[in-house]
């Protein structure tokens, strides 16, 4: 398999004729062999970014490089990319084997591969994806997960420098999505192709990515490992987008080791004691702690509980503010408890996107 390539977006902007800016001055590097997930809500620019890389959208400004070579003006077929999209786009009248090999056979005369080379590439993809028993079947006889594996195999037989995937699991049910997430991660660990994957699903991002690039409003908000983005979000948007339930965010003022928002006063953890000025205080639901009534905590009223089995989401009111806590306990009969904060974050107002 041909060596993977790095991908660089250098000040890349996409502006449409009506003035709409879909992607705004994107600076992003994807290392060779990396699995990067472009994550964000609908309309954030993630699919537009992928389409510019694929050559399906023109770049308004900036430069895209693959393996150090500028590709802005190259047609899609000359960029060395494999693409897998939300729609499987399999040929219904062809068998799995024919679907896998068709793209290799339908090339210009001077670029055609020998039949033995085509067969070798197909066998390699079949072995990697576990499609042996399905080779003689047609798409109508396959499950959704099997069809998606065929679509991935069709991209891999081209031995791409970079593999692009745009919401490839969105047509599958929840159980199949879970299975395919595991399969995709194992597949990447085996073939090591540079992969750029677009999704709005934070679970896919957290489980698949080496690094994630969080986008909002066409701008890059954070580029980091999934756990870094989760525990050390760059701004309030990233904090609220990652996590279920999302991070609790409260606007207020910090100073003298305390955070104050109306009647709410919280003693800040040591790592935040130096914060000052208008800010947003953030804490993950699982980091909210129950403490003894005589400890340095704040009183909270339990408004409701969502019992999820092994854990429960508690809806609390704290000095007029609604927050959520995620706890593995069922013994909170009293309506009032005292809380303290563990690993919290503070976003100065200037850092909020």
XYZ file of N, CA and C in Angstrom, residues 148-248:
303
model
N -21.545 -0.861 4.084
C -20.575 0.180 4.386
C -19.155 -0.355 4.281
N -18.936 -1.606 4.666
C -17.600 -2.188 4.524
C -17.214 -2.312 3.058
N -18.174 -2.641 2.215
C -17.879 -2.708 0.775
C -17.500 -1.326 0.256
N -18.229 -0.297 0.683
C -17.909 1.069 0.249
C -16.509 1.466 0.701
N -16.143 1.090 1.920
C -14.793 1.386 2.411
C -13.764 0.600 1.612
N -14.064 -0.670 1.342
C -13.136 -1.483 0.558
C -12.915 -0.932 -0.832
N -13.981 -0.420 -1.446
C -13.856 0.156 -2.787
C -12.908 1.352 -2.782
N -12.903 2.106 -1.668
C -11.959 3.222 -1.556
C -10.542 2.718 -1.302
N -10.405 1.667 -0.481
C -9.072 1.193 -0.104
C -8.340 0.499 -1.251
N -9.068 -0.150 -2.173
C -8.375 -0.846 -3.262
C -7.617 0.127 -4.157
N -7.973 1.393 -4.099
C -7.247 2.400 -4.874
C -5.913 2.757 -4.220
N -5.713 2.227 -2.996
C -4.509 2.520 -2.218
C -4.267 4.029 -2.129
N -5.219 4.718 -1.531
C -5.145 6.186 -1.496
C -4.070 6.687 -0.550
N -3.581 7.889 -0.842
C -2.669 8.563 0.077
C -3.428 9.048 1.307
N -4.682 9.453 1.076
C -5.539 9.967 2.149
C -6.947 9.411 1.937
N -7.569 8.958 3.031
C -8.934 8.445 2.976
C -9.876 9.474 3.598
N -10.908 9.859 2.846
C -11.885 10.847 3.308
C -13.210 10.150 3.588
N -13.814 10.468 4.734
C -15.077 9.839 5.121
C -16.031 10.922 5.620
N -17.185 11.044 4.959
C -18.153 12.089 5.302
C -19.419 11.448 5.870
N -19.587 11.515 7.189
C -20.757 10.968 7.884
C -21.068 9.538 7.425
N -20.084 8.631 7.408
C -20.315 7.317 6.801
C -21.245 6.403 7.593
N -21.481 6.700 8.875
C -22.285 5.793 9.698
C -23.693 6.312 9.962
N -24.040 7.451 9.407
C -25.299 8.100 9.782
C -26.532 7.332 9.328
N -26.398 6.443 8.332
C -27.552 5.669 7.870
C -27.761 4.381 8.656
N -26.874 4.086 9.601
C -26.955 2.838 10.353
C -27.709 3.046 11.663
N -28.305 1.965 12.186
C -28.960 2.081 13.486
C -27.903 2.133 14.586
N -28.347 2.430 15.810
C -27.409 2.687 16.905
C -26.494 1.496 17.166
N -27.040 0.279 17.135
C -26.226 -0.905 17.405
C -25.146 -1.081 16.350
N -25.530 -0.938 15.071
C -24.554 -1.081 13.989
C -23.508 0.025 14.029
N -23.922 1.238 14.393
C -22.948 2.325 14.490
C -21.881 1.987 15.523
N -22.313 1.434 16.649
C -21.351 1.050 17.675
C -20.376 0.002 17.169
N -20.884 -0.989 16.451
C -20.016 -2.033 15.901
C -19.052 -1.458 14.869
N -19.568 -0.582 14.007
C -18.736 -0.031 12.948
C -17.673 0.916 13.493
N -17.958 1.608 14.594
C -16.920 2.452 15.197
C -15.717 1.611 15.592
N -15.985 0.466 16.207
C -14.890 -0.418 16.608
C -14.160 -0.941 15.383
N -14.918 -1.345 14.357
C -14.299 -1.884 13.146
C -13.451 -0.833 12.439
N -13.946 0.392 12.356
C -13.190 1.448 11.677
C -11.886 1.746 12.402
N -11.934 1.766 13.726
C -10.713 2.049 14.483
C -9.700 0.924 14.305
N -10.153 -0.324 14.359
C -9.245 -1.459 14.159
C -8.698 -1.458 12.738
N -9.544 -1.119 11.778
C -9.107 -1.065 10.385
C -8.015 -0.023 10.208
N -8.194 1.134 10.814
C -7.178 2.179 10.686
C -5.867 1.744 11.318
N -5.927 1.064 12.439
C -4.704 0.601 13.087
C -3.970 -0.411 12.223
N -4.707 -1.116 11.363
C -4.076 -2.097 10.477
C -3.489 -1.457 9.229
N -4.262 -0.585 8.569
C -3.772 -0.063 7.284
C -3.028 1.262 7.421
N -3.297 2.036 8.475
C -2.509 3.236 8.755
C -2.633 4.362 7.753
N -3.659 4.352 6.907
C -3.834 5.428 5.936
C -4.280 6.712 6.633
N -3.700 7.823 6.245
C -4.170 9.116 6.747
C -5.670 9.215 6.484
N -6.438 9.470 7.530
C -7.894 9.475 7.408
C -8.465 10.767 7.977
N -9.343 11.400 7.212
C -10.066 12.589 7.673
C -11.547 12.257 7.624
N -12.179 12.359 8.774
C -13.530 11.835 8.986
C -14.426 12.959 9.489
N -15.547 13.172 8.826
C -16.477 14.246 9.196
C -17.660 13.668 9.957
N -18.005 14.289 11.081
C -19.188 13.880 11.820
C -19.669 15.009 12.724
N -20.955 14.946 13.091
C -21.493 15.825 14.127
C -21.623 15.063 15.440
N -21.294 13.768 15.407
C -21.502 12.869 16.544
C -20.253 12.837 17.419
N -20.364 13.380 18.630
C -19.206 13.449 19.510
C -18.721 12.070 19.932
N -19.624 11.074 20.007
C -19.203 9.726 20.380
C -18.275 9.162 19.311
N -18.633 9.348 18.033
C -17.752 8.906 16.954
C -16.403 9.600 17.055
N -16.423 10.895 17.305
C -15.171 11.646 17.391
C -14.300 11.147 18.531
N -14.891 10.957 19.703
C -14.120 10.558 20.873
C -13.551 9.154 20.724
N -14.275 8.256 20.069
C -13.835 6.867 19.991
C -12.921 6.585 18.805
N -13.012 7.370 17.738
C -12.252 7.081 16.524
C -10.952 7.872 16.398
N -10.940 9.099 16.868
C -9.895 10.046 16.468
C -8.599 9.905 17.250
N -7.490 10.136 16.539
C -6.224 10.455 17.208
C -6.283 11.893 17.704
N -6.794 12.767 16.828
C -7.055 14.160 17.204
C -8.371 14.589 16.568
N -9.002 15.559 17.209
C -10.219 16.123 16.647
C -9.990 17.599 16.351
N -10.664 18.081 15.321
C -10.679 19.508 14.998
C -12.125 19.959 15.129
N -12.405 20.739 16.163
C -13.768 21.196 16.428
C -14.001 22.499 15.673
N -15.057 22.528 14.854
C -15.382 23.702 14.049
C -16.718 24.287 14.491
N -16.837 25.594 14.371
C -18.107 26.276 14.591
C -18.092 27.575 13.801
N -19.155 27.816 13.060
C -19.233 29.038 12.274
C -18.114 29.185 11.263
N -17.609 28.057 10.754
C -16.544 28.094 9.763
C -15.155 28.295 10.326
N -15.028 28.365 11.648
C -13.726 28.610 12.270
C -13.300 27.433 13.143
N -12.005 27.185 13.151
C -11.443 26.142 13.999
C -11.450 26.610 15.447
N -12.106 25.848 16.311
C -12.201 26.204 17.725
C -11.111 25.536 18.559
N -10.806 24.281 18.236
C -9.758 23.565 18.969
C -9.286 22.389 18.144
N -7.978 22.113 18.214
C -7.357 20.983 17.531
C -6.527 20.256 18.574
N -6.995 19.093 19.001
C -6.351 18.414 20.121
C -6.792 16.960 20.147
N -6.171 16.172 21.028
C -6.638 14.808 21.241
C -8.036 14.864 21.851
N -8.835 13.808 21.675
C -10.186 13.835 22.233
C -10.222 14.110 23.735
N -9.344 13.474 24.492
C -9.372 13.665 25.945
C -8.923 15.063 26.341
N -7.960 15.621 25.597
C -7.546 16.994 25.890
C -8.693 17.962 25.631
N -9.374 17.795 24.510
C -10.504 18.678 24.206
C -11.618 18.523 25.234
N -11.785 17.324 25.757
C -12.838 17.089 26.748
C -12.482 17.709 28.096
N -11.268 17.466 28.560
C -10.878 17.930 29.895
C -10.336 19.354 29.897
N -9.803 19.809 28.752
C -9.227 21.149 28.674
C -9.785 21.882 27.455
N -11.089 22.091 27.401
C -11.684 22.756 26.232
C -11.146 24.167 26.059
N -10.969 24.564 24.797
C -10.379 25.874 24.507
C -11.333 27.014 24.800
N -12.621 26.760 24.725
C -13.598 27.824 24.965
C -14.937 27.209 25.350
N -15.893 28.067 25.634
C -17.192 27.602 26.117
C -17.931 26.785 25.061
N -17.737 27.095 23.770
C -18.409 26.306 22.743
C -17.942 24.857 22.777
N -16.628 24.642 22.788
C -16.100 23.273 22.829
C -16.580 22.568 24.091
N -16.562 23.282 25.214
C -16.992 22.699 26.485
C -18.435 22.224 26.417
N -19.293 23.011 25.771
C -20.711 22.664 25.713
C -21.011 21.627 24.647
N -20.161 21.527 23.613
C -20.429 20.601 22.514
C -19.997 19.178 22.851
N -18.921 19.035 23.618
C -18.419 17.717 23.983
C -18.974 17.310 25.340
N -19.520 16.118 25.410
C -19.991 15.615 26.683
C -21.492 15.436 26.728
N -21.935 14.333 27.343
C -23.355 14.058 27.541
C -23.561 13.555 28.966
N -24.239 14.340 29.805
C -24.747 15.693 29.573
C -23.598 16.674 29.328
N -23.890 17.823 28.723
C -22.818 18.788 28.452
C -22.319 19.450 29.722
N -21.193 20.122 29.597
C -20.628 20.836 30.734
C -21.603 21.897 31.243
N -21.675 22.031 32.569
C -22.429 23.124 33.183
C -21.650 24.423 33.015
